[in-house]
C-alpha positions as protocol buffer text, in pm:
chain_id: "A"
residue {
  index: 1
  type: MET
  ca { x: 4414 y: 1055 z: -1325 }
}
residue {
  index: 2
  type: LEU
  ca { x: 4588 y: 934 z: -1621 }
}
residue {
  index: 3
  type: THR
  ca { x: 4928 y: 1143 z: -1695 }
}
residue {
  index: 4
  type: GLU
  ca { x: 4987 y: 1127 z: -2016 }
}
residue {
  index: 5
  type: ILE
  ca { x: 4835 y: 934 z: -2331 }
}
residue {
  index: 6
  type: LYS
  ca { x: 5004 y: 655 z: -2535 }
}
residue {
  index: 7
  type: ASP
  ca { x: 4734 y: 523 z: -2716 }
}
residue {
  index: 8
  type: ILE
  ca { x: 4341 y: 427 z: -2783 }
}
residue {
  index: 9
  type: LYS
  ca { x: 4335 y: 216 z: -2520 }
}
residue {
  index: 10
  type: ASP
  ca { x: 4406 y: 568 z: -2246 }
}
residue {
  index: 11
  type: VAL
  ca { x: 4183 y: 778 z: -2521 }
}
residue {
  index: 12
  type: GLU
  ca { x: 3932 y: 568 z: -2380 }
}
residue {
  index: 13
  type: ALA
  ca { x: 4034 y: 533 z: -2011 }
}
residue {
  index: 14
  type: PHE
  ca { x: 4068 y: 964 z: -2055 }
}
residue {
  index: 15
  type: ALA
  ca { x: 3663 y: 932 z: -2160 }
}
residue {
  index: 16
  type: ARG
  ca { x: 3587 y: 689 z: -1884 }
}
residue {
  index: 17
  type: GLN
  ca { x: 3733 y: 959 z: -1658 }
}
residue {
  index: 18
  type: LEU
  ca { x: 3555 y: 1271 z: -1802 }
}
residue {
  index: 19
  type: VAL
  ca { x: 3248 y: 1072 z: -1760 }
}
residue {
  index: 20
  type: LYS
  ca { x: 3293 y: 922 z: -1418 }
}
residue {
  index: 21
  type: GLU
  ca { x: 3403 y: 1316 z: -1298 }
}
residue {
  index: 22
  type: GLY
  ca { x: 3018 y: 1437 z: -1410 }
}
residue {
  index: 23
  type: VAL
  ca { x: 3110 y: 1649 z: -1720 }
}
residue {
  index: 24
  type: SER
  ca { x: 2931 y: 1585 z: -2065 }
}
residue {
  index: 25
  type: PHE
  ca { x: 3224 y: 1688 z: -2269 }
}
residue {
  index: 26
  type: HIS
  ca { x: 3324 y: 1726 z: -2593 }
}
residue {
  index: 27
  type: PRO
  ca { x: 3707 y: 1673 z: -2750 }
}
residue {
  index: 28
  type: ASP
  ca { x: 3683 y: 2057 z: -2897 }
}
residue {
  index: 29
  type: ASP
  ca { x: 3585 y: 2204 z: -2611 }
}
residue {
  index: 30
  type: ASP
  ca { x: 3815 y: 2418 z: -2317 }
}
residue {
  index: 31
  type: PHE
  ca { x: 3782 y: 2252 z: -2000 }
}
residue {
  index: 32
  type: ASN
  ca { x: 3823 y: 2570 z: -1847 }
}
residue {
  index: 33
  type: ASP
  ca { x: 3494 y: 2664 z: -1972 }
}
residue {
  index: 34
  type: TYR
  ca { x: 3276 y: 2388 z: -1814 }
}
residue {
  index: 35
  type: VAL
  ca { x: 3065 y: 2492 z: -1545 }
}
residue {
  index: 36
  type: PHE
  ca { x: 2852 y: 2316 z: -1305 }
}
residue {
  index: 37
  type: PHE
  ca { x: 2540 y: 2413 z: -1429 }
}
residue {
  index: 38
  type: ASP
  ca { x: 2353 y: 2468 z: -1078 }
}
residue {
  index: 39
  type: GLU
  ca { x: 2616 y: 2651 z: -926 }
}
residue {
  index: 40
  type: ASN
  ca { x: 2735 y: 2871 z: -1188 }
}
residue {
  index: 41
  type: LYS
  ca { x: 3077 y: 2746 z: -1047 }
}
residue {
  index: 42
  type: PRO
  ca { x: 3396 y: 2584 z: -1281 }
}
residue {
  index: 43
  type: CYS
  ca { x: 3397 y: 2200 z: -1290 }
}
residue {
  index: 44
  type: TYR
  ca { x: 3813 y: 2251 z: -1283 }
}
residue {
  index: 45
  type: THR
  ca { x: 4075 y: 2475 z: -1084 }
}
residue {
  index: 46
  type: ARG
  ca { x: 4290 y: 2613 z: -1389 }
}
residue {
  index: 47
  type: GLU
  ca { x: 4572 y: 2361 z: -1319 }
}
residue {
  index: 48
  type: GLU
  ca { x: 4275 y: 2056 z: -1324 }
}
residue {
  index: 49
  type: ALA
  ca { x: 4169 y: 2219 z: -1665 }
}
residue {
  index: 50
  type: ASP
  ca { x: 4511 y: 2286 z: -1829 }
}
residue {
  index: 51
  type: GLN
  ca { x: 4617 y: 1918 z: -1725 }
}
residue {
  index: 52
  type: ARG
  ca { x: 4292 y: 1838 z: -1919 }
}
residue {
  index: 53
  type: ASN
  ca { x: 4359 y: 1976 z: -2194 }
}
residue {
  index: 54
  type: LEU
  ca { x: 4708 y: 1837 z: -2217 }
}
residue {
  index: 55
  type: LEU
  ca { x: 4564 y: 1502 z: -2245 }
}
residue {
  index: 56
  type: MET
  ca { x: 4266 y: 1584 z: -2505 }
}
residue {
  index: 57
  type: GLU
  ca { x: 4547 y: 1694 z: -2759 }
}
residue {
  index: 58
  type: GLN
  ca { x: 4720 y: 1405 z: -2687 }
}
residue {
  index: 59
  type: CYS
  ca { x: 4438 y: 1258 z: -2788 }
}
residue {
  index: 60
  type: PHE
  ca { x: 4416 y: 1396 z: -3095 }
}
residue {
  index: 61
  type: GLU
  ca { x: 4755 y: 1321 z: -3156 }
}
residue {
  index: 62
  type: VAL
  ca { x: 4720 y: 957 z: -3068 }
}
residue {
  index: 63
  type: CYS
  ca { x: 4397 y: 924 z: -3254 }
}
residue {
  index: 64
  type: GLU
  ca { x: 4528 y: 1087 z: -3541 }
}
residue {
  index: 65
  type: LYS
  ca { x: 4878 y: 876 z: -3596 }
}
residue {
  index: 66
  type: ALA
  ca { x: 4668 y: 555 z: -3517 }
}
residue {
  index: 67
  type: GLY
  ca { x: 4367 y: 662 z: -3790 }
}
residue {
  index: 68
  type: ALA
  ca { x: 4060 y: 637 z: -3515 }
}
residue {
  index: 69
  type: ASP
  ca { x: 3780 y: 918 z: -3497 }
}
residue {
  index: 70
  type: ILE
  ca { x: 3842 y: 1077 z: -3202 }
}
residue {
  index: 71
  type: TYR
  ca { x: 3486 y: 1206 z: -3163 }
}
residue {
  index: 72
  type: ALA
  ca { x: 3349 y: 847 z: -3256 }
}
residue {
  index: 73
  type: THR
  ca { x: 3565 y: 716 z: -3009 }
}
residue {
  index: 74
  type: MET
  ca { x: 3476 y: 889 z: -2748 }
}
residue {
  index: 75
  type: LEU
  ca { x: 3115 y: 908 z: -2815 }
}
residue {
  index: 76
  type: GLU
  ca { x: 3131 y: 544 z: -2802 }
}
residue {
  index: 77
  type: ILE
  ca { x: 3289 y: 542 z: -2423 }
}
residue {
  index: 78
  type: SER
  ca { x: 3044 y: 786 z: -2345 }
}
residue {
  index: 79
  type: LEU
  ca { x: 2753 y: 624 z: -2453 }
}
residue {
  index: 80
  type: LYS
  ca { x: 2827 y: 309 z: -2275 }
}
residue {
  index: 81
  type: GLU
  ca { x: 2941 y: 436 z: -1967 }
}
residue {
  index: 82
  type: THR
  ca { x: 2641 y: 679 z: -1935 }
}
residue {
  index: 83
  type: GLY
  ca { x: 2384 y: 393 z: -2053 }
}
residue {
  index: 84
  type: MET
  ca { x: 2271 y: 576 z: -2314 }
}
residue {
  index: 85
  type: ASP
  ca { x: 2354 y: 334 z: -2569 }
}
residue {
  index: 86
  type: ARG
  ca { x: 2010 y: 191 z: -2557 }
}
residue {
  index: 87
  type: PHE
  ca { x: 1883 y: 470 z: -2704 }
}
residue {
  index: 88
  type: ILE
  ca { x: 2135 y: 616 z: -2928 }
}
residue {
  index: 89
  type: PRO
  ca { x: 2348 y: 393 z: -3158 }
}
residue {
  index: 90
  type: LEU
  ca { x: 2693 y: 340 z: -3140 }
}
residue {
  index: 91
  type: PRO
  ca { x: 2867 y: 483 z: -3418 }
}
residue {
  index: 92
  type: THR
  ca { x: 3069 y: 138 z: -3455 }
}
residue {
  index: 93
  type: THR
  ca { x: 2718 y: -18 z: -3567 }
}
residue {
  index: 94
  type: VAL
  ca { x: 2582 y: 253 z: -3780 }
}
residue {
  index: 95
  type: ASN
  ca { x: 2675 y: 206 z: -4151 }
}
residue {
  index: 96
  type: ASN
  ca { x: 2884 y: 536 z: -4311 }
}
């Protein structure tokens, strides 16, 4: 698991990691609130969630400094990693 987010590649790697962990995530959400739907149990321990929250804060900082949209960056990775890019247009392909 990543321990620090230093650049956009790390932001992308963190998004991939979250997809592999099986969570449907949003950059604004607190990882302490994530639960397994079927079991109604937390996805992460307090320590694990706090670590992910810290990494997400770093993602925001890195994206802001790089002039990148964190939401588009993470959505693009999430769509590609889950195969949903076959059904939902990628942010980089949509004209603004």
